[in-house]
Coordinates of C-alpha atoms and ligand atoms in Angstrom, one line a residue:
M1 CA -94.3 -183.2 89.7
T2 CA -97.4 -181.4 90.8
I3 CA -97.7 -180.4 94.5
K4 CA -101.5 -180.5 95.5
S5 CA -101.2 -178.9 99.0
L6 CA -98.9 -178.5 101.9
Q7 CA -101.6 -180.3 104.1
C8 CA -101.1 -180.3 108.4
R9 CA -99.0 -183.5 109.6
E10 CA -101.9 -183.1 112.8
C11 CA -105.4 -181.7 111.6
K12 CA -105.0 -181.8 107.9
K13 CA -106.1 -178.8 106.9
E14 CA -104.6 -178.0 103.1
Y15 CA -102.9 -175.1 102.2
V16 CA -101.1 -174.0 98.9
P17 CA -98.0 -174.5 99.0
T18 CA -95.5 -171.6 100.2
F19 CA -92.6 -170.8 101.5
K20 CA -94.4 -171.8 104.5
Y21 CA -94.0 -174.6 107.3
I22 CA -96.3 -174.4 110.2
C23 CA -100.1 -175.2 111.1
D24 CA -101.6 -171.0 111.4
E25 CA -104.5 -173.1 113.2
C26 CA -102.3 -176.1 115.4
F27 CA -98.8 -175.9 114.8
G28 CA -98.1 -178.9 113.5
P29 CA -95.5 -179.2 110.5
L30 CA -96.8 -179.5 107.0
D31 CA -95.9 -182.3 104.5
V32 CA -95.6 -182.1 100.6
H33 CA -98.6 -183.8 99.6
Y34 CA -98.6 -184.9 96.1
D35 CA -100.9 -186.0 92.5
F36 CA -98.4 -188.4 91.3
P37 CA -98.0 -188.6 87.9
S38 CA -97.9 -192.1 86.5
V39 CA -94.9 -193.5 86.6
S40 CA -94.0 -197.3 86.3
K41 CA -90.1 -199.2 87.7
N42 CA -89.3 -198.3 83.6
T43 CA -89.8 -194.6 84.5
F44 CA -86.2 -194.7 86.1
A45 CA -84.1 -197.2 85.0
N46 CA -81.7 -196.0 83.0
R47 CA -81.6 -192.3 84.4
E48 CA -79.1 -190.7 86.2
H49 CA -76.7 -192.0 89.2
T50 CA -78.4 -189.4 91.8
Y51 CA -82.0 -188.9 94.0
W52 CA -82.7 -186.8 91.2
R53 CA -83.3 -189.9 88.7
Y54 CA -86.7 -189.8 90.9
F55 CA -87.9 -186.4 89.9
E56 CA -91.3 -187.1 89.1
L57 CA -91.5 -188.2 92.8
L58 CA -89.9 -185.1 94.2
P59 CA -91.2 -180.7 95.3
I60 CA -89.7 -179.4 92.2
A61 CA -91.9 -177.8 89.5
E62 CA -89.0 -176.4 87.1
K63 CA -86.1 -178.9 85.9
S64 CA -84.3 -175.4 85.4
N65 CA -84.7 -174.9 89.1
I66 CA -82.7 -178.3 89.8
V67 CA -79.1 -177.3 92.2
S68 CA -77.3 -180.4 91.8
I69 CA -73.8 -181.3 93.2
G70 CA -74.3 -185.1 91.7
A71 CA -76.0 -186.4 95.6
G72 CA -77.9 -190.1 95.9
M73 CA -77.7 -193.3 93.8
T74 CA -74.9 -194.5 96.6
P75 CA -73.9 -198.5 96.8
L76 CA -75.9 -200.9 98.8
I77 CA -73.7 -203.1 99.6
R78 CA -74.0 -206.8 100.5
A79 CA -72.4 -206.6 103.2
E80 CA -71.5 -210.8 103.7
K81 CA -68.7 -210.2 106.1
L82 CA -69.9 -207.6 109.4
G83 CA -73.1 -209.9 108.9
Q84 CA -70.8 -212.9 109.3
A85 CA -68.9 -211.1 112.7
L86 CA -73.0 -210.3 113.6
G87 CA -75.0 -213.4 112.4
L88 CA -77.6 -212.2 109.9
N89 CA -77.3 -213.8 106.5
N90 CA -78.5 -211.2 104.5
L91 CA -77.0 -207.8 105.5
Y92 CA -76.8 -204.1 103.5
I93 CA -75.3 -201.6 104.2
K94 CA -76.4 -198.5 102.4
N95 CA -73.6 -196.5 102.3
D96 CA -74.2 -193.1 102.0
S97 CA -71.0 -192.0 103.1
V98 CA -69.9 -191.0 100.1
N99 CA -72.4 -188.7 98.8
P100 CA -70.6 -185.0 97.1
T101 CA -70.1 -183.2 101.2
F102 CA -69.8 -187.3 102.4
S103 CA -72.9 -187.6 104.3
F104 CA -76.9 -188.4 103.6
K105 CA -77.6 -184.0 104.4
D106 CA -76.9 -183.9 100.6
R107 CA -80.3 -185.6 99.8
P108 CA -82.2 -182.7 101.8
A109 CA -80.0 -179.7 101.8
G110 CA -79.9 -180.5 97.7
I111 CA -83.5 -180.3 97.7
A112 CA -84.4 -176.9 99.9
V113 CA -81.9 -175.0 98.0
S114 CA -83.4 -176.0 95.0
K115 CA -86.5 -174.8 96.1
A116 CA -85.5 -171.6 97.2
K117 CA -84.4 -171.0 93.8
E118 CA -87.9 -172.1 92.2
F119 CA -89.5 -170.0 95.8
G120 CA -87.0 -166.8 93.8
L121 CA -85.4 -166.0 98.2
S122 CA -82.0 -164.2 97.8
S123 CA -79.6 -166.4 100.7
V124 CA -80.5 -169.9 102.6
G125 CA -78.9 -171.4 105.3
C126 CA -79.2 -173.9 107.9
A127 CA -79.1 -174.9 111.6
S128 CA -76.8 -177.8 111.9
T129 CA -75.3 -180.3 113.8
G130 CA -72.1 -180.8 111.6
N131 CA -72.6 -182.3 107.9
L132 CA -75.9 -180.0 107.3
A133 CA -73.4 -177.0 107.2
A134 CA -71.1 -179.1 104.7
A135 CA -74.4 -180.1 102.4
T136 CA -76.1 -176.4 102.3
A137 CA -73.4 -175.0 101.8
A138 CA -72.2 -176.6 98.8
H139 CA -75.8 -176.3 97.3
A140 CA -75.8 -172.8 97.9
A141 CA -72.0 -172.2 96.3
K142 CA -73.2 -174.3 93.2
G143 CA -76.5 -172.5 93.0
G144 CA -75.1 -169.4 94.0
F145 CA -76.3 -168.2 97.2
P146 CA -75.3 -166.8 100.6
C147 CA -75.3 -169.0 103.3
Y148 CA -75.6 -168.7 106.6
V149 CA -75.0 -171.8 108.6
F150 CA -76.0 -171.4 112.4
A151 CA -74.1 -174.7 114.6
P152 CA -73.0 -175.4 118.0
S153 CA -69.2 -173.9 118.5
D154 CA -68.2 -177.3 119.2
I155 CA -68.6 -179.6 116.3
G156 CA -65.6 -180.9 114.9
H157 CA -62.8 -179.1 113.2
A158 CA -63.4 -180.4 109.6
K159 CA -66.7 -180.0 109.1
I160 CA -66.1 -176.7 110.0
T161 CA -63.3 -176.3 107.5
Q162 CA -65.7 -177.4 105.2
A163 CA -68.4 -175.3 105.3
L164 CA -66.3 -172.5 105.2
A165 CA -64.7 -173.9 101.9
Y166 CA -67.7 -173.5 100.3
G167 CA -67.9 -170.3 100.9
A168 CA -70.5 -170.6 103.8
N169 CA -70.9 -167.2 106.3
F170 CA -70.1 -170.1 109.7
I171 CA -71.6 -168.3 112.9
A172 CA -70.4 -170.6 115.8
V173 CA -72.7 -170.4 118.7
D174 CA -71.7 -170.7 121.9
G175 CA -74.0 -173.1 123.3
T176 CA -76.1 -176.2 122.0
Y177 CA -77.9 -177.8 118.7
D178 CA -80.7 -176.3 120.0
D179 CA -79.8 -172.8 121.1
A180 CA -78.3 -172.6 117.4
N181 CA -81.4 -173.6 116.4
R182 CA -83.8 -171.4 118.0
I183 CA -81.1 -168.7 116.2
A184 CA -81.5 -169.3 112.9
A185 CA -85.2 -169.8 113.7
Q186 CA -85.7 -166.0 114.8
I187 CA -83.2 -164.6 112.2
G188 CA -84.2 -166.3 109.1
D189 CA -87.8 -165.7 109.5
S190 CA -87.1 -161.7 110.4
K191 CA -84.9 -161.7 107.2
G192 CA -86.8 -163.8 104.6
I193 CA -83.3 -166.5 104.6
G194 CA -84.1 -169.9 103.4
I195 CA -83.3 -171.8 106.6
V196 CA -83.5 -175.3 104.9
N197 CA -84.1 -177.3 107.8
I198 CA -86.4 -175.0 109.5
N199 CA -88.3 -172.6 107.7
M200 CA -88.3 -174.6 104.1
R201 CA -89.0 -178.5 106.4
S202 CA -91.5 -179.3 104.7
Y203 CA -89.7 -179.6 101.1
Y204 CA -86.1 -179.9 102.9
V205 CA -87.5 -184.0 104.3
E206 CA -88.6 -184.8 101.5
G207 CA -85.0 -185.0 99.7
S208 CA -85.0 -187.9 102.2
K209 CA -87.6 -190.4 100.9
T210 CA -84.5 -190.6 97.9
L211 CA -82.8 -193.3 100.6
A212 CA -86.4 -195.6 100.6
F213 CA -86.5 -194.9 96.4
E214 CA -82.7 -196.4 96.4
V215 CA -82.8 -198.5 98.6
A216 CA -86.3 -199.9 96.8
E217 CA -84.4 -199.8 92.9
Q218 CA -81.4 -201.5 94.4
L219 CA -83.0 -204.4 95.8
D220 CA -84.6 -204.8 92.3
W221 CA -87.7 -203.3 93.8
Q222 CA -88.3 -205.4 97.2
V223 CA -89.8 -204.5 100.5
P224 CA -87.1 -205.2 102.8
D225 CA -87.6 -206.6 106.2
N226 CA -85.6 -204.7 108.6
L227 CA -84.3 -201.2 109.0
I228 CA -81.5 -200.1 111.0
V229 CA -81.7 -195.7 111.1
P230 CA -79.6 -193.6 113.1
V231 CA -81.9 -190.4 114.4
G232 CA -81.3 -186.7 116.2
S233 CA -83.6 -185.2 115.0
G234 CA -86.2 -187.9 113.5
A235 CA -86.2 -186.4 109.9
M236 CA -84.9 -188.5 108.1
L237 CA -86.4 -191.6 109.6
N238 CA -90.0 -190.6 108.9
A239 CA -88.8 -189.3 105.6
I240 CA -87.9 -192.9 104.8
C241 CA -91.3 -194.8 105.9
K242 CA -93.2 -191.6 103.9
G243 CA -90.4 -193.3 100.7
F244 CA -91.3 -196.3 100.8
E245 CA -95.2 -195.9 101.4
E246 CA -95.1 -193.5 98.5
L247 CA -93.8 -196.2 96.2
E248 CA -96.6 -199.1 97.5
N249 CA -98.9 -196.2 97.0
L250 CA -97.7 -196.0 93.3
S251 CA -98.1 -199.7 93.1
L252 CA -93.9 -200.1 92.5
L253 CA -93.7 -201.8 96.3
G254 CA -95.5 -204.2 97.6
K255 CA -97.4 -204.0 101.2
V256 CA -94.6 -202.2 103.3
S257 CA -96.6 -202.7 106.5
G258 CA -94.6 -205.7 107.6
M259 CA -91.5 -203.3 107.7
H260 CA -89.1 -203.1 111.4
I261 CA -88.0 -200.0 111.5
V262 CA -85.4 -199.7 114.0
A263 CA -84.4 -195.5 115.7
A264 CA -80.6 -195.3 116.6
Q265 CA -79.4 -192.9 119.3
P266 CA -75.9 -192.3 121.4
R267 CA -76.3 -192.8 125.3
G268 CA -76.2 -189.2 126.2
C269 CA -78.3 -187.7 123.8
A270 CA -81.0 -190.6 123.7
P271 CA -84.7 -189.0 124.2
I272 CA -86.2 -191.0 121.9
V273 CA -84.9 -194.1 123.2
D274 CA -86.0 -193.0 126.7
A275 CA -89.3 -192.4 125.2
F276 CA -89.7 -195.5 123.8
K277 CA -88.1 -197.4 126.8
K278 CA -91.1 -195.9 128.7
N279 CA -94.0 -196.8 126.6
S280 CA -94.4 -192.9 126.6
S281 CA -95.5 -190.6 123.9
D282 CA -93.8 -187.8 125.1
V283 CA -90.0 -187.0 124.6
I284 CA -88.8 -185.0 127.0
P285 CA -85.5 -183.0 125.5
V286 CA -82.1 -183.8 127.0
E287 CA -80.6 -180.4 128.2
N288 CA -76.8 -180.5 127.3
P289 CA -76.6 -183.5 125.1
D290 CA -73.0 -185.9 125.9
T291 CA -72.1 -187.6 123.2
I292 CA -69.1 -188.3 120.5
A293 CA -71.7 -188.6 117.8
K294 CA -72.3 -185.2 117.8
S295 CA -74.2 -185.4 114.5
L296 CA -77.0 -186.8 117.1
A297 CA -76.7 -184.5 119.3
I298 CA -80.2 -182.7 119.0
G299 CA -81.5 -182.6 122.5
D300 CA -84.8 -181.2 121.0
P301 CA -85.7 -183.9 118.1
G302 CA -88.1 -181.9 115.7
D303 CA -90.0 -185.0 114.6
G304 CA -89.2 -186.9 117.8
R305 CA -93.4 -188.2 118.6
Y306 CA -93.9 -188.7 114.7
V307 CA -90.4 -191.5 115.4
L308 CA -92.6 -192.4 118.2
K309 CA -95.7 -192.9 116.2
R310 CA -93.5 -194.5 113.3
L311 CA -92.1 -197.5 115.7
K312 CA -95.9 -198.6 116.9
Q313 CA -96.9 -198.4 113.2
Y314 CA -93.7 -200.8 112.4
N315 CA -93.7 -202.5 115.1
G316 CA -90.2 -201.2 115.5
Y317 CA -87.7 -200.2 118.1
A318 CA -85.2 -197.6 119.9
E319 CA -82.3 -198.1 120.8
E320 CA -79.0 -196.3 122.0
S321 CA -75.1 -196.7 122.3
S322 CA -72.2 -195.8 124.5
N323 CA -69.2 -194.3 123.3
R324 CA -67.0 -196.9 123.3
E325 CA -69.9 -199.3 121.2
I326 CA -70.1 -196.3 118.6
L327 CA -65.9 -196.9 118.6
D328 CA -66.1 -200.3 118.3
A329 CA -68.3 -200.5 115.5
I330 CA -66.9 -198.3 114.0
L331 CA -63.4 -200.1 113.4
L332 CA -65.4 -203.9 112.9
L333 CA -67.2 -201.3 110.3
A334 CA -64.0 -200.2 108.4
K335 CA -62.2 -203.8 109.3
T336 CA -64.6 -205.7 107.8
E337 CA -66.6 -204.5 104.4
G338 CA -64.1 -201.9 103.9
I339 CA -66.1 -198.2 104.5
F340 CA -65.3 -196.2 107.3
T341 CA -68.2 -193.7 108.9
E342 CA -68.9 -191.2 111.9
P343 CA -70.2 -191.9 115.1
A344 CA -73.4 -191.4 113.7
G345 CA -72.9 -195.2 111.2
G346 CA -71.2 -196.5 114.0
V347 CA -74.4 -195.7 116.7
A348 CA -76.3 -197.9 113.7
V349 CA -74.6 -200.5 113.4
A350 CA -73.8 -200.7 117.1
V351 CA -77.9 -200.6 117.7
L352 CA -77.9 -204.0 115.3
K353 CA -75.2 -205.5 116.9
K354 CA -77.9 -205.3 120.0
M355 CA -80.9 -206.0 118.5
V356 CA -79.1 -209.5 116.5
E357 CA -77.7 -210.4 120.1
E358 CA -82.0 -209.4 121.7
K359 CA -82.7 -212.1 119.1
K360 CA -85.2 -208.8 117.3
I361 CA -84.0 -209.2 114.5
D362 CA -84.0 -212.4 112.4
K363 CA -80.6 -214.3 111.1
N364 CA -82.6 -215.1 107.1
D365 CA -84.7 -211.1 107.5
S366 CA -83.1 -208.8 104.8
T367 CA -81.3 -206.3 106.7
I368 CA -80.4 -202.6 105.9
C369 CA -78.3 -200.4 108.0
Y370 CA -78.5 -196.9 107.1
V371 CA -74.6 -195.5 107.4
T372 CA -75.2 -191.7 106.8
G373 CA -71.9 -190.5 107.4
N374 CA -68.2 -190.3 106.5
G375 CA -65.6 -191.3 108.6
L376 CA -62.6 -188.8 108.1
K377 CA -65.6 -185.6 109.2
T378 CA -64.6 -186.9 113.1
T379 CA -60.9 -188.5 113.0
E380 CA -60.1 -187.1 116.0
V381 CA -62.5 -189.0 118.1
L382 CA -60.8 -192.3 116.8
M383 CA -57.8 -191.9 117.7
E384 CA -58.8 -192.0 121.2
V385 CA -58.8 -196.1 120.6
L386 CA -55.7 -196.4 117.7
S387 CA -52.5 -196.0 118.6
K388 CA -50.8 -193.0 116.7
P389 CA -47.7 -195.3 114.7
E390 CA -44.3 -194.7 116.2
T391 CA -41.6 -193.1 114.4
I392 CA -38.8 -195.1 112.8
Q393 CA -35.6 -194.8 111.5
A394 CA -35.7 -195.4 107.2
D395 CA -34.2 -198.6 108.0
I396 CA -34.9 -201.8 106.2
A397 CA -33.5 -203.8 108.6
K398 CA -35.1 -202.6 111.4
I399 CA -38.4 -202.0 109.1
S400 CA -37.9 -205.5 108.1
A401 CA -38.2 -207.1 111.4
M402 CA -41.3 -204.8 111.9
V403 CA -43.5 -207.2 109.0
R404 CA -44.1 -210.8 109.5
Ligands
PLP1 C1 -74.7 -188.4 109.6 C2 -75.9 -188.3 109.9 N1 -77.0 -189.1 110.7 C3 -78.1 -189.1 110.8 C4 -78.5 -187.7 111.1 C5 -79.8 -187.6 112.0 O1 -80.8 -187.7 110.9 P1 -82.2 -186.6 111.5 O2 -81.7 -185.6 112.0 O3 -82.7 -186.0 110.2 O4 -82.8 -187.9 112.0 C6 -77.8 -186.8 110.8 C7 -78.1 -185.4 111.3 O5 -77.4 -184.5 111.3 C8 -76.8 -187.2 110.2 O6 -75.7 -185.8 110.3
ZN2 ZN1 -103.3 -177.6 111.8

């Protein structure tokens, strides 16, 4: 690839692509703009089964700087049984829960850590609601970087354990994600740490574009009708849109303007849904998020207003789901498709169900539901609704009587 510039999303001022993420003029976020080489569908056809197959469309200059743990090219599953249960004839699950660290965050984290290597930084880190901690720590381990994770102390046990196992320095902040994020921003800038989702954010978000590239390729370069996307900060939803638009501009896809995009948030932390329903462009932060979907518990979403813009652009919707609806959706997905997701994926499936019930999605449309994290990371929330099996004496007669 060749990066042309970093361009301010607001005032469009262009900058030389360095270790920089905010516009000096208006404090707007900077996005990567490219001079793409000419590519065709065949360029990617027989490449490795990771998101690095799209190297020409990603912001890394030298292949030698790639830090890869084999993420991406996750299955796009034709979900016939879940589709039947919901009343959809053409439903697909993008199962990103099977990435190496078990969430989609391996995509942005891998790009940011590779870019940190390209910039010659000496350490990396992140502010995390849980999944990014593991993804950053694993890529840091592979790339040989010290890693600093800043996260609220109440994220799930499995997520903390996982990041520690990869060798991260884990700073468990007594506060919300937004508190952890503020601290990470200040420490990152003062100590020159590449905080993947803050001062490396322009490059970081580019990784999530590959959620668009893969779906397009897996659909044999057809444009889907609907996308259901779980939303925390909104970075992933924006990046997916950018990805589809880049494919159209490269003539790899037809017009993408007919897609509909649905933003899914959990009740108790749904500031974007609130703004959407009030038809307001102001996202009012939620001070104390309260939801079982902890990975989406971002009260002050950095890309919130850009998500609202995307929903306008793509005739989309924003909807929320309650804790109970999230748990029911996790079990429905597990029991119909054999896919076990964490609450973030449950939020997407629960909101999809509402969209069908409210006839906002046509039953014959091609619909992609992004399932972004793995259920094994959050088993504690499910034990609220599943009963722990009773221990039975190892007696054939007794046990045989229990089996039909
Ligand atoms: C599993 C999962 N899905 C979705 C999201 C939302 O991503 P974003 O913050 O880019 O909106 C997150 C964020 O942490 C996540 O961990
Ligand atoms: Zn600007």
